[in-house]
Amino acid sequence: MTSEDDIRVGFAYANVSNPEICTNDCWPGKYGEYKTSTALQYDTFYRKVEAWGYPALAKRPNRSNEIVAASRSSDVSFNNSGPMTVPKPVELFKLHLGDLGKGEKPILPKEISYKRAITDYLKEMVLTVPAEFNNQAKAIMRQCVTDAGLITKKLEFTTEPEAAAIYCMKFFKEQFTNSVGSLFLTVDIGGGTVDLTKRKMRDKHTLDEITESTGGFCGGSYVDKEFIKFIEGKIGENAMKQLKQNNYGQLQYLVQEFCKRIKLPFTGNPDDFKEYELDIEEVCPVLKQYVHGVERTILEYDEWIIAISFDSVKAMFDPVIEKIVKLIDDQISKDGELISSIFLVGGFSESAYLQTIIKEEFSSRVLNISVPVQPIAAVVRGGVDYGLNFSVIRSRVLKYTYGVLVNQVFSYLTDPIDRKKADGRIYKFFRMATKGSQVNVNEEFSNFFKPSVERDTSLKFSVYITTAQNATYVDEPGMQLLGALTIDLPDPELGFDRLVRFSLTFGQMEIRADAKNVKTGRSYATTFELNFSDD
């Protein structure tokens, strides 16, 4: 079972005959950590992967090569024919699966599609998915896992907040046993994303989802971005631009040093903080060749030391933590029901400062706020638990409204003229299940339909989804075609007197469509081939 945010990935596993869960803590270039970087280093012509994970990003500077670095960047290698450009690492590719605008998605090399990057990464290691992943993203991930040759049987999904809730239920077993019927909130705070979900203990062993999962892009990596902005203010915009372009590995090493020496130990208490002196000549010596003007004058006077104060670090954390607090407050305030516990999981949840702020903000409204042991591994371990026992999840909340296209005769009294088809018909949306509804696993939603044209010999059910709770037409903004099921409809002489029972069943993490001809008893079923583009 693997878990990803846009920054790091980890995995856990168990044998069904001996279900002791093991969490991987051995990665290339790293030991004793539960996740590694989501990054790939390709060769010159993008033919193969030369490094993945942490080694693909952070490169410790070699001071003996500093003079050489001034004449050629670390992204240039040489062969008998002369210099060859070594590609920058490919990273953050998983963000292409999220619901981000095109301008917000990371730029990938033209030689590498995000689907290939995901497939290549999975080939290098051996699935949970963020809450914001839609059915299209799951279909792409399923195909990538298949293309990577990792599975021979069906791939099952669970969401990251769901897996985190399962892990917390097991870890805080005694507390959950005494809390049957009460509500709790899991907050998965990773590197790039924060996922939240409100659940209820149905009994000692099963969970109900109460509100729709929510999330945001405000994880721990955004503190790193604030640090980079801080450094840019000291060295100048052009120097930072050249460092990113020419020596990305040293930039990543600089960030890793910040995380290890400043970010992780930061408690938010001034008494615990000792001003840190960042030695550019030691941590990122190549920067000296890029800094000019007044910034160079200041840094030379300070002997290339950048002092990082308590207030500076706090200013890096606060904008990110404010967004996380807002997400938690929104979930707690939904429906006005009391929350008995908040469980914080994910890598950034280990931040002492973040924990302090959350407890200060919500301890008067929530009795218990806890962080389990190994919170960074909560999702992968909970995902394995789910794989061993699917029945632990009894209900989920729908993120979409589901319905089918119905072909009706156009009415000048009720229908807009611009939606009239050339044959005098109009395509409307018949709602079958509504966004925000709590549905039990394998719960069925059904209705009866008849042919729209009297002598049709087949009937096509086109299933659409929308984030709107109410919709009338299938061409409304936000409406997406999920899939279609076509059935034979014999006996055209019977005209409209041919009923078909159509149903949608919401299984573990998939949707099944069934259609039954009431007269003949013949049944049809499918799980959808999802429609998606290669963007």
Coordinates of C-alpha atoms in Angstrom, one line a residue:
M1 CA 0.0 0.0 0.0
T2 CA 1.6 3.3 -1.1
S3 CA 0.6 6.8 -0.1
E4 CA 1.6 10.0 -1.9
D5 CA 1.5 13.7 -1.4
D6 CA 3.1 15.8 -4.1
I7 CA 6.4 15.9 -2.2
R8 CA 7.0 12.4 -0.7
V9 CA 5.8 8.8 -0.9
G10 CA 5.9 5.9 1.4
F11 CA 4.6 2.3 1.6
A12 CA 3.6 -0.4 4.0
Y13 CA 2.6 -4.1 3.5
A14 CA 1.3 -7.2 5.2
N15 CA 0.8 -10.8 4.3
V16 CA -2.9 -11.8 4.5
S17 CA -1.9 -15.1 6.3
N18 CA 0.1 -13.2 8.9
P19 CA -1.4 -9.6 9.0
E20 CA 1.4 -7.9 10.8
I21 CA 1.9 -4.5 9.1
C22 CA 5.4 -3.5 8.1
T23 CA 6.3 0.1 7.2
N24 CA 9.2 0.6 4.9
D25 CA 12.0 2.8 6.3
C26 CA 14.8 2.1 4.0
W27 CA 15.2 4.3 0.8
P28 CA 18.0 5.2 -1.6
G29 CA 20.2 7.7 0.3
K30 CA 18.0 7.7 3.4
Y31 CA 17.5 5.3 6.3
G32 CA 15.1 5.4 9.2
E33 CA 12.6 7.6 7.4
Y34 CA 9.1 6.5 6.3
K35 CA 8.9 8.5 3.1
T36 CA 11.1 9.6 0.2
S37 CA 10.9 12.4 -2.4
T38 CA 8.5 12.1 -5.3
A39 CA 11.1 12.9 -7.9
L40 CA 12.9 11.3 -10.9
Q41 CA 16.2 12.0 -12.5
Y42 CA 16.3 10.9 -16.1
D43 CA 19.4 10.5 -18.4
T44 CA 20.3 13.0 -21.1
F45 CA 17.7 11.8 -23.6
Y46 CA 15.0 10.8 -21.1
R47 CA 15.4 7.2 -22.0
K48 CA 15.7 5.8 -18.5
V49 CA 15.6 6.7 -14.9
E50 CA 19.0 7.2 -13.3
A51 CA 17.9 8.2 -9.8
W52 CA 14.6 8.4 -7.9
G53 CA 13.5 9.6 -4.6
Y54 CA 15.8 11.7 -2.4
P55 CA 19.0 11.2 -4.5
A56 CA 17.2 12.6 -7.5
L57 CA 16.8 16.0 -5.8
A58 CA 19.3 17.0 -3.0
K59 CA 23.0 17.1 -3.9
R60 CA 25.5 18.0 -1.3
P61 CA 27.9 20.6 -2.7
N62 CA 31.5 19.6 -3.3
R63 CA 33.6 22.6 -2.3
S64 CA 36.6 21.3 -4.1
N65 CA 34.7 21.6 -7.3
E66 CA 33.5 25.2 -6.6
I67 CA 35.9 26.7 -9.2
V68 CA 34.7 24.2 -11.9
A69 CA 31.1 25.1 -10.9
A70 CA 31.7 28.7 -11.9
S71 CA 32.5 27.7 -15.5
R72 CA 29.8 25.0 -15.9
S73 CA 26.7 24.3 -13.9
S74 CA 26.0 21.0 -12.1
D75 CA 23.4 20.3 -14.9
V76 CA 26.1 19.8 -17.5
S77 CA 28.1 16.6 -18.1
F78 CA 30.7 15.8 -20.8
N79 CA 31.4 13.1 -23.2
N80 CA 33.9 12.7 -26.1
S81 CA 31.8 15.0 -28.2
G82 CA 31.6 17.8 -25.7
P83 CA 29.1 19.1 -23.2
M84 CA 25.7 17.5 -22.8
T85 CA 22.8 19.0 -20.8
V86 CA 21.6 16.8 -18.0
P87 CA 17.9 17.2 -17.4
K88 CA 16.6 18.8 -14.2
P89 CA 14.8 16.3 -11.9
V90 CA 11.1 15.7 -12.8
E91 CA 9.0 16.3 -9.7
L92 CA 5.6 17.2 -8.4
F93 CA 4.1 15.3 -11.4
K94 CA 1.3 13.9 -9.2
L95 CA -0.2 17.4 -9.0
H96 CA -1.4 16.9 -12.6
L97 CA -4.0 14.5 -11.2
G98 CA -5.4 17.1 -8.8
D99 CA -8.1 19.6 -9.5
L100 CA -5.8 22.5 -10.2
G101 CA -5.9 25.0 -13.0
K102 CA -3.4 24.4 -15.8
G103 CA -1.4 27.5 -14.8
E104 CA -0.9 26.0 -11.3
K105 CA 0.3 22.6 -12.4
P106 CA 4.1 22.0 -12.5
I107 CA 5.7 22.3 -15.9
L108 CA 7.2 19.0 -17.1
P109 CA 9.7 18.4 -19.8
K110 CA 8.1 18.0 -23.2
E111 CA 9.6 14.6 -23.5
I112 CA 7.8 13.3 -20.3
S113 CA 4.1 13.2 -19.8
Y114 CA 2.8 13.1 -16.2
K115 CA 1.4 9.6 -16.9
R116 CA 4.8 8.3 -17.9
A117 CA 6.4 10.0 -14.9
I118 CA 4.0 8.3 -12.5
T119 CA 4.4 4.9 -14.3
D120 CA 8.2 5.2 -14.2
Y121 CA 8.2 6.1 -10.5
L122 CA 6.0 3.2 -9.6
K123 CA 8.3 0.9 -11.5
E124 CA 11.1 2.0 -9.3
M125 CA 9.3 1.1 -6.1
V126 CA 6.6 -1.2 -5.7
L127 CA -2.7 2.8 -3.3
T128 CA -4.1 5.4 -1.3
V129 CA -5.1 8.6 -2.9
P130 CA -5.7 12.1 -1.7
A131 CA -9.3 13.1 -0.9
E132 CA -9.4 15.5 -3.8
F133 CA -8.7 12.8 -6.4
N134 CA -11.7 12.3 -8.6
N135 CA -12.7 9.2 -10.5
Q136 CA -10.7 10.3 -13.5
A137 CA -7.5 10.6 -11.4
K138 CA -8.1 7.1 -10.0
A139 CA -8.6 5.7 -13.5
I140 CA -5.3 7.2 -14.6
M141 CA -3.5 5.9 -11.5
R142 CA -5.0 2.5 -12.0
Q143 CA -3.6 2.5 -15.6
C144 CA -0.2 3.7 -14.5
V145 CA 0.0 0.9 -11.8
T146 CA -1.0 -1.7 -14.4
D147 CA 1.6 -0.3 -17.0
A148 CA 4.3 -0.4 -14.3
G149 CA 3.6 -4.2 -13.9
L150 CA 2.9 -4.0 -10.2
I151 CA -0.4 -5.9 -10.1
T152 CA -2.0 -8.9 -11.7
K153 CA -5.3 -8.7 -9.8
K154 CA -7.7 -5.8 -9.2
L155 CA -6.4 -2.7 -7.7
E156 CA -8.4 -1.3 -4.7
F157 CA -8.4 2.3 -3.6
T158 CA -9.0 4.1 -0.4
T159 CA -8.6 7.7 0.3
E160 CA -5.8 9.1 2.5
P161 CA -8.2 10.6 5.2
E162 CA -10.1 7.3 5.2
A163 CA -6.9 5.3 5.7
A164 CA -5.8 7.7 8.4
A165 CA -9.1 7.3 10.3
I166 CA -8.7 3.5 10.2
Y167 CA -5.1 3.8 11.6
C168 CA -6.3 6.1 14.4
M169 CA -9.2 3.7 15.2
K170 CA -6.7 0.9 15.7
F171 CA -4.0 2.9 17.4
F172 CA -6.4 4.6 19.9
K173 CA -8.4 1.4 20.3
E174 CA -9.4 1.9 23.9
Q175 CA -10.5 5.5 23.3
F176 CA -12.6 4.4 20.3
T177 CA -14.2 1.5 22.2
N178 CA -15.5 4.1 24.7
S179 CA -16.6 6.5 21.9
V180 CA -19.2 4.5 19.9
G181 CA -21.6 6.9 18.3
S182 CA -19.3 9.9 18.7
L183 CA -17.8 12.0 15.9
F184 CA -14.1 12.6 15.3
L185 CA -12.0 14.4 12.8
T186 CA -8.9 13.2 11.1
V187 CA -6.6 15.8 9.6
D188 CA -3.9 14.4 7.3
I189 CA -1.3 17.1 7.0
G190 CA 1.3 16.1 4.4
G191 CA 4.0 17.8 2.4
G192 CA 1.7 19.3 -0.2
T193 CA -1.9 18.6 0.8
V194 CA -4.1 18.7 3.8
D195 CA -7.1 16.2 3.8
L196 CA -9.9 16.3 6.4
T197 CA -12.9 14.1 7.1
K198 CA -15.4 13.8 9.8
R199 CA -16.4 10.2 10.8
K200 CA -18.5 8.4 13.4
M201 CA -17.9 5.1 15.2
R202 CA -20.9 3.0 14.1
D203 CA -19.7 0.2 16.4
K204 CA -16.4 -1.0 17.8
H205 CA -15.1 -2.1 14.4
T206 CA -16.7 0.1 11.7
L207 CA -16.8 3.7 10.6
D208 CA -19.3 6.0 8.9
E209 CA -18.3 9.1 6.9
I210 CA -20.4 12.0 8.1
T211 CA -19.4 14.9 5.9
E212 CA -17.7 15.1 2.5
S213 CA -14.0 15.0 2.6
T214 CA -12.3 18.3 2.1
G215 CA -8.7 19.4 1.5
G216 CA -6.4 22.1 0.5
F217 CA -2.9 22.7 -0.8
C218 CA -1.2 24.0 2.4
G219 CA 1.1 21.3 3.6
G220 CA 4.6 21.4 5.0
S221 CA 6.3 22.1 1.7
Y222 CA 4.7 25.5 1.6
V223 CA 6.8 26.4 4.6
D224 CA 9.8 25.4 2.5
K225 CA 8.6 27.8 -0.2
E226 CA 8.4 30.6 2.3
F227 CA 12.0 29.8 3.2
I228 CA 13.1 30.0 -0.4
K229 CA 11.3 33.4 -0.7
F230 CA 13.2 34.5 2.4
I231 CA 16.6 33.5 0.9
E232 CA 15.6 35.2 -2.3
G233 CA 15.2 38.4 -0.4
K234 CA 18.8 38.1 0.8
I235 CA 20.4 37.1 -2.5
G236 CA 18.2 38.7 -5.1
E237 CA 15.6 37.5 -7.5
N238 CA 18.1 36.9 -10.4
A239 CA 20.5 34.9 -8.2
M240 CA 17.7 32.6 -7.1
K241 CA 16.5 32.2 -10.7
Q242 CA 20.0 31.1 -11.8
L243 CA 20.3 28.7 -8.8
K244 CA 17.1 27.0 -9.7
Q245 CA 18.0 26.8 -13.4
N246 CA 21.6 25.7 -13.1
N247 CA 22.1 24.0 -9.7
Y248 CA 18.7 22.6 -8.6
G249 CA 20.3 19.9 -6.6
Q250 CA 22.2 22.4 -4.4
L251 CA 18.9 24.4 -3.9
Q252 CA 17.2 21.2 -2.7
Y253 CA 20.2 20.5 -0.4
L254 CA 19.7 24.0 1.0
V255 CA 16.1 23.3 1.6
Q256 CA 16.9 19.9 3.3
E257 CA 19.3 21.7 5.6
F258 CA 16.6 24.2 6.5
C259 CA 14.2 21.4 7.3
K260 CA 16.6 19.4 9.4
R261 CA 18.1 22.3 11.4
I262 CA 15.3 24.9 11.6
K263 CA 11.9 23.7 10.4
L264 CA 11.6 20.4 12.3
P265 CA 12.9 21.6 15.7
F266 CA 10.9 24.8 15.6
T267 CA 8.4 24.9 18.5
G268 CA 7.1 28.5 18.3
N269 CA 8.6 29.3 21.7
P270 CA 11.3 32.0 21.6
D271 CA 13.0 30.5 24.6
D272 CA 13.6 27.3 22.6
F273 CA 15.0 29.1 19.6
K274 CA 18.7 29.9 18.9
E275 CA 19.3 32.2 16.0
Y276 CA 20.7 30.1 13.1
E277 CA 23.6 31.2 11.0
L278 CA 23.3 29.9 7.4
D279 CA 26.8 29.6 6.0
I280 CA 26.4 30.0 2.2
E281 CA 30.0 29.0 1.6
E282 CA 29.3 25.7 3.4
V283 CA 25.8 24.8 2.4
C284 CA 25.4 26.3 -1.1
P285 CA 28.8 27.7 -2.3
V286 CA 27.8 28.0 -6.0
L287 CA 25.5 30.9 -5.0
K288 CA 28.5 33.2 -4.7
Q289 CA 28.9 33.4 -8.4
Y290 CA 25.3 34.5 -8.9
V291 CA 24.9 37.2 -6.3
H292 CA 25.7 40.8 -7.5
G293 CA 25.0 44.4 -6.6
V294 CA 23.9 45.5 -3.1
E295 CA 23.1 41.9 -2.1
R296 CA 26.7 40.8 -2.7
T297 CA 28.1 43.8 -0.9
I298 CA 26.0 43.0 2.2
L299 CA 26.8 39.2 2.1
E300 CA 30.5 39.8 1.7
Y301 CA 30.4 42.2 4.7
D302 CA 28.6 39.4 6.6
E303 CA 31.2 36.8 5.4
W304 CA 28.4 35.0 3.4
I305 CA 26.4 34.3 6.6
I306 CA 22.6 34.7 6.6
A307 CA 21.2 35.1 10.1
I308 CA 17.8 33.5 10.5
S309 CA 15.9 34.9 13.5
F310 CA 12.9 33.5 15.4
D311 CA 10.5 36.1 13.8
S312 CA 11.7 35.2 10.3
V313 CA 11.0 31.5 10.9
K314 CA 7.6 32.2 12.5
A315 CA 6.7 34.3 9.5
M316 CA 7.4 31.3 7.3
F317 CA 5.1 29.0 9.3
D318 CA 2.2 31.4 10.1
P319 CA 0.5 31.8 6.6
V320 CA 0.5 28.0 6.1
I321 CA -0.8 27.2 9.6
E322 CA -3.6 29.8 9.2
K323 CA -4.9 28.0 6.2
I324 CA -4.8 24.6 8.0
V325 CA -6.7 26.1 11.0
K326 CA -9.3 27.5 8.6
L327 CA -9.8 24.1 7.0
I328 CA -10.3 22.5 10.5
D329 CA -12.7 25.2 11.6
D330 CA -14.8 24.7 8.5
Q331 CA -15.1 21.0 9.1
I332 CA -15.9 21.4 12.8
S333 CA -18.5 24.0 12.1
K334 CA -20.4 21.8 9.6
D335 CA -23.8 20.7 10.8
G336 CA -23.2 22.1 14.3
E337 CA -22.5 18.6 15.7
L338 CA -20.0 18.2 18.5
I339 CA -16.6 16.6 17.7
S340 CA -15.1 14.5 20.5
S341 CA -11.6 14.1 19.0
I342 CA -9.2 15.5 16.5
F343 CA -6.4 13.2 15.2
L344 CA -3.5 14.8 13.4
V345 CA -1.5 12.6 11.1
G346 CA 0.9 13.1 8.2
G347 CA 4.5 14.3 8.1
F348 CA 3.8 18.0 8.9
S349 CA 1.6 17.0 11.9
E350 CA 4.9 16.3 13.7
S351 CA 5.6 20.0 13.9
A352 CA 5.5 21.1 17.5
Y353 CA 4.5 24.6 16.5
L354 CA 1.6 23.4 14.4
Q355 CA 0.4 21.1 17.2
T356 CA 0.5 24.0 19.7
I357 CA -1.5 26.4 17.5
I358 CA -4.2 23.8 16.8
K359 CA -4.5 22.9 20.4
E360 CA -4.7 26.6 21.4
E361 CA -7.3 27.2 18.7
F362 CA -9.6 24.2 19.3
S363 CA -9.1 22.8 22.8
S364 CA -12.1 24.8 24.1
R365 CA -14.3 23.1 21.5
V366 CA -12.9 19.6 21.3
L367 CA -12.1 17.4 24.3
N368 CA -9.2 15.5 22.8
I369 CA -6.6 16.5 20.2
S370 CA -4.0 13.7 19.7
V371 CA -1.1 12.7 17.4
P372 CA -0.4 9.0 17.1
V373 CA 3.0 7.5 17.1
Q374 CA 4.5 7.5 13.5
P375 CA 1.9 10.0 12.2
I376 CA 3.8 10.1 8.9
A377 CA 3.1 6.4 8.4
A378 CA -0.6 6.6 9.4
V379 CA -2.0 6.6 5.9
V380 CA 0.0 3.7 4.6
R381 CA -0.6 1.5 7.7
G382 CA -4.3 2.4 7.7
G383 CA -4.4 1.6 4.0
V384 CA -3.0 -1.9 4.6
D385 CA -5.6 -2.4 7.4
Y386 CA -8.3 -1.5 4.9
G387 CA -7.0 -4.0 2.4
L388 CA -7.1 -6.7 5.0
N389 CA -10.7 -5.8 6.0
F390 CA -12.8 -3.8 3.6
S391 CA -15.8 -4.0 5.9
V392 CA -14.3 -1.5 8.3
I393 CA -15.9 1.3 6.2
R394 CA -19.7 1.1 6.3
S395 CA -20.6 4.4 4.6
R396 CA -19.2 7.3 2.6
V397 CA -20.4 10.7 1.6
L398 CA -20.8 11.4 -2.1
K399 CA -18.6 14.1 -3.6
Y400 CA -20.7 14.3 -6.8
T401 CA -24.4 14.3 -7.9
Y402 CA -25.0 11.3 -10.2
G403 CA -27.6 11.0 -12.9
V404 CA -28.4 9.9 -16.4
L405 CA -29.3 11.7 -19.7
V406 CA -32.9 11.5 -20.6
N407 CA -34.0 12.4 -24.1
Q408 CA -37.3 14.2 -24.1
V409 CA -39.6 16.1 -26.5
F410 CA -38.7 19.8 -26.4
S411 CA -41.3 22.0 -24.7
Y412 CA -41.6 25.7 -25.7
L413 CA -43.4 26.3 -22.3
T414 CA -40.6 25.1 -20.0
D415 CA -37.4 24.6 -22.0
P416 CA -34.9 27.2 -23.2
I417 CA -34.8 27.5 -26.9
D418 CA -31.0 27.4 -27.2
R419 CA -31.0 23.9 -25.9
K420 CA -33.4 22.5 -28.5
K421 CA -31.9 19.8 -30.7
A422 CA -32.3 19.6 -34.5
D423 CA -34.8 16.7 -34.1
G424 CA -37.0 18.7 -31.7
R425 CA -35.7 16.9 -28.6
I426 CA -33.8 18.1 -25.5
Y427 CA -31.3 16.4 -23.3
K428 CA -32.0 16.6 -19.6
F429 CA -30.3 15.4 -16.4
F430 CA -32.3 12.9 -14.3
R431 CA -30.8 12.9 -10.8
M432 CA -30.3 9.5 -9.1
A433 CA -27.9 10.3 -6.2
T434 CA -27.1 13.7 -4.7
K435 CA -23.8 15.2 -3.7
G436 CA -23.4 15.3 0.1
S437 CA -25.6 12.2 0.7
Q438 CA -24.4 9.5 3.1
V439 CA -24.5 6.2 1.3
N440 CA -23.8 2.7 2.7
V441 CA -21.2 0.6 0.9
N442 CA -23.0 -1.3 -1.9
E443 CA -26.1 0.8 -1.5
E444 CA -28.2 0.9 -4.7
F445 CA -30.1 3.8 -6.3
S446 CA -32.5 2.8 -9.0
N447 CA -35.4 3.9 -11.2
F448 CA -37.5 2.7 -14.2
F449 CA -37.0 4.1 -17.7
K450 CA -38.6 3.5 -21.1
P451 CA -37.4 4.2 -24.7
S452 CA -37.5 7.8 -25.8
V453 CA -38.4 6.8 -29.3
E454 CA -41.2 4.3 -29.8
R455 CA -39.5 1.8 -32.1
D456 CA -35.9 2.0 -30.7
T457 CA -34.2 -1.4 -30.5
S458 CA -31.6 -0.3 -27.9
L459 CA -31.4 2.0 -25.0
K460 CA -28.3 3.9 -23.9
F461 CA -27.8 5.1 -20.4
S462 CA -25.2 7.9 -20.3
V463 CA -24.2 8.6 -16.7
Y464 CA -23.1 12.1 -15.8
I465 CA -21.7 13.6 -12.6
T466 CA -21.7 17.2 -11.4
T467 CA -20.6 19.0 -8.2
A468 CA -23.9 20.8 -8.2
Q469 CA -26.7 19.3 -6.0
N470 CA -29.4 20.3 -8.4
A471 CA -29.0 20.3 -12.2
T472 CA -31.5 20.2 -15.1
Y473 CA -29.4 19.8 -18.3
V474 CA -26.4 17.6 -19.2
D475 CA -24.6 20.5 -20.9
E476 CA -24.6 22.7 -17.8
P477 CA -21.2 24.0 -16.6
G478 CA -19.3 21.4 -14.5
M479 CA -21.2 18.5 -15.9
Q480 CA -19.0 15.5 -16.9
L481 CA -19.8 12.3 -18.7
L482 CA -18.7 9.4 -16.5
G483 CA -19.6 6.5 -18.8
A484 CA -22.3 4.8 -20.7
L485 CA -24.2 1.4 -20.7
T486 CA -26.2 0.3 -23.8
I487 CA -28.7 -2.5 -23.7
D488 CA -30.7 -4.4 -26.3
L489 CA -34.4 -3.5 -26.5
P490 CA -36.2 -6.2 -28.5
D491 CA -39.9 -6.2 -29.4
P492 CA -40.1 -2.8 -31.0
E493 CA -43.8 -3.4 -31.7
L494 CA -44.4 -2.9 -28.0
G495 CA -43.4 0.7 -28.4
F496 CA -43.1 2.6 -25.1
D497 CA -44.5 -0.4 -23.1
R498 CA -40.9 -1.7 -22.4
L499 CA -39.7 -0.8 -19.0
V500 CA -36.0 -1.0 -18.0
R501 CA -34.8 -0.9 -14.4
F502 CA -31.5 1.0 -14.2
S503 CA -29.5 1.3 -11.0
L504 CA -26.2 2.7 -9.7
T505 CA -24.4 0.9 -6.9
F506 CA -21.7 2.6 -4.9
G507 CA -19.2 -0.1 -3.9
Q508 CA -15.9 0.1 -2.0
M509 CA -14.4 2.7 -4.3
E510 CA -16.1 2.2 -7.6
I511 CA -19.5 2.6 -9.2
R512 CA -21.4 -0.2 -10.9
A513 CA -24.2 0.4 -13.4
D514 CA -26.9 -2.3 -13.9
A515 CA -29.8 -2.3 -16.4
K516 CA -32.5 -5.0 -16.5
N517 CA -35.2 -5.4 -19.2
V518 CA -38.3 -5.9 -17.1
K519 CA -40.1 -7.9 -19.8
T520 CA -37.3 -10.3 -20.9
G521 CA -35.4 -10.4 -17.6
R522 CA -32.1 -9.8 -19.4
S523 CA -29.6 -7.9 -17.4
Y524 CA -26.6 -5.8 -18.3
A525 CA -23.8 -4.4 -16.0
T526 CA -20.6 -2.4 -16.3
T527 CA -18.1 -0.5 -14.3
F528 CA -17.2 2.6 -16.3
E529 CA -14.5 3.3 -18.8
L530 CA -13.9 6.8 -17.6
N531 CA -13.5 9.7 -20.0
F532 CA -10.4 11.8 -19.6
S533 CA -8.0 13.8 -21.8
D534 CA -4.2 13.6 -21.9
D535 CA -3.8 17.2 -20.6

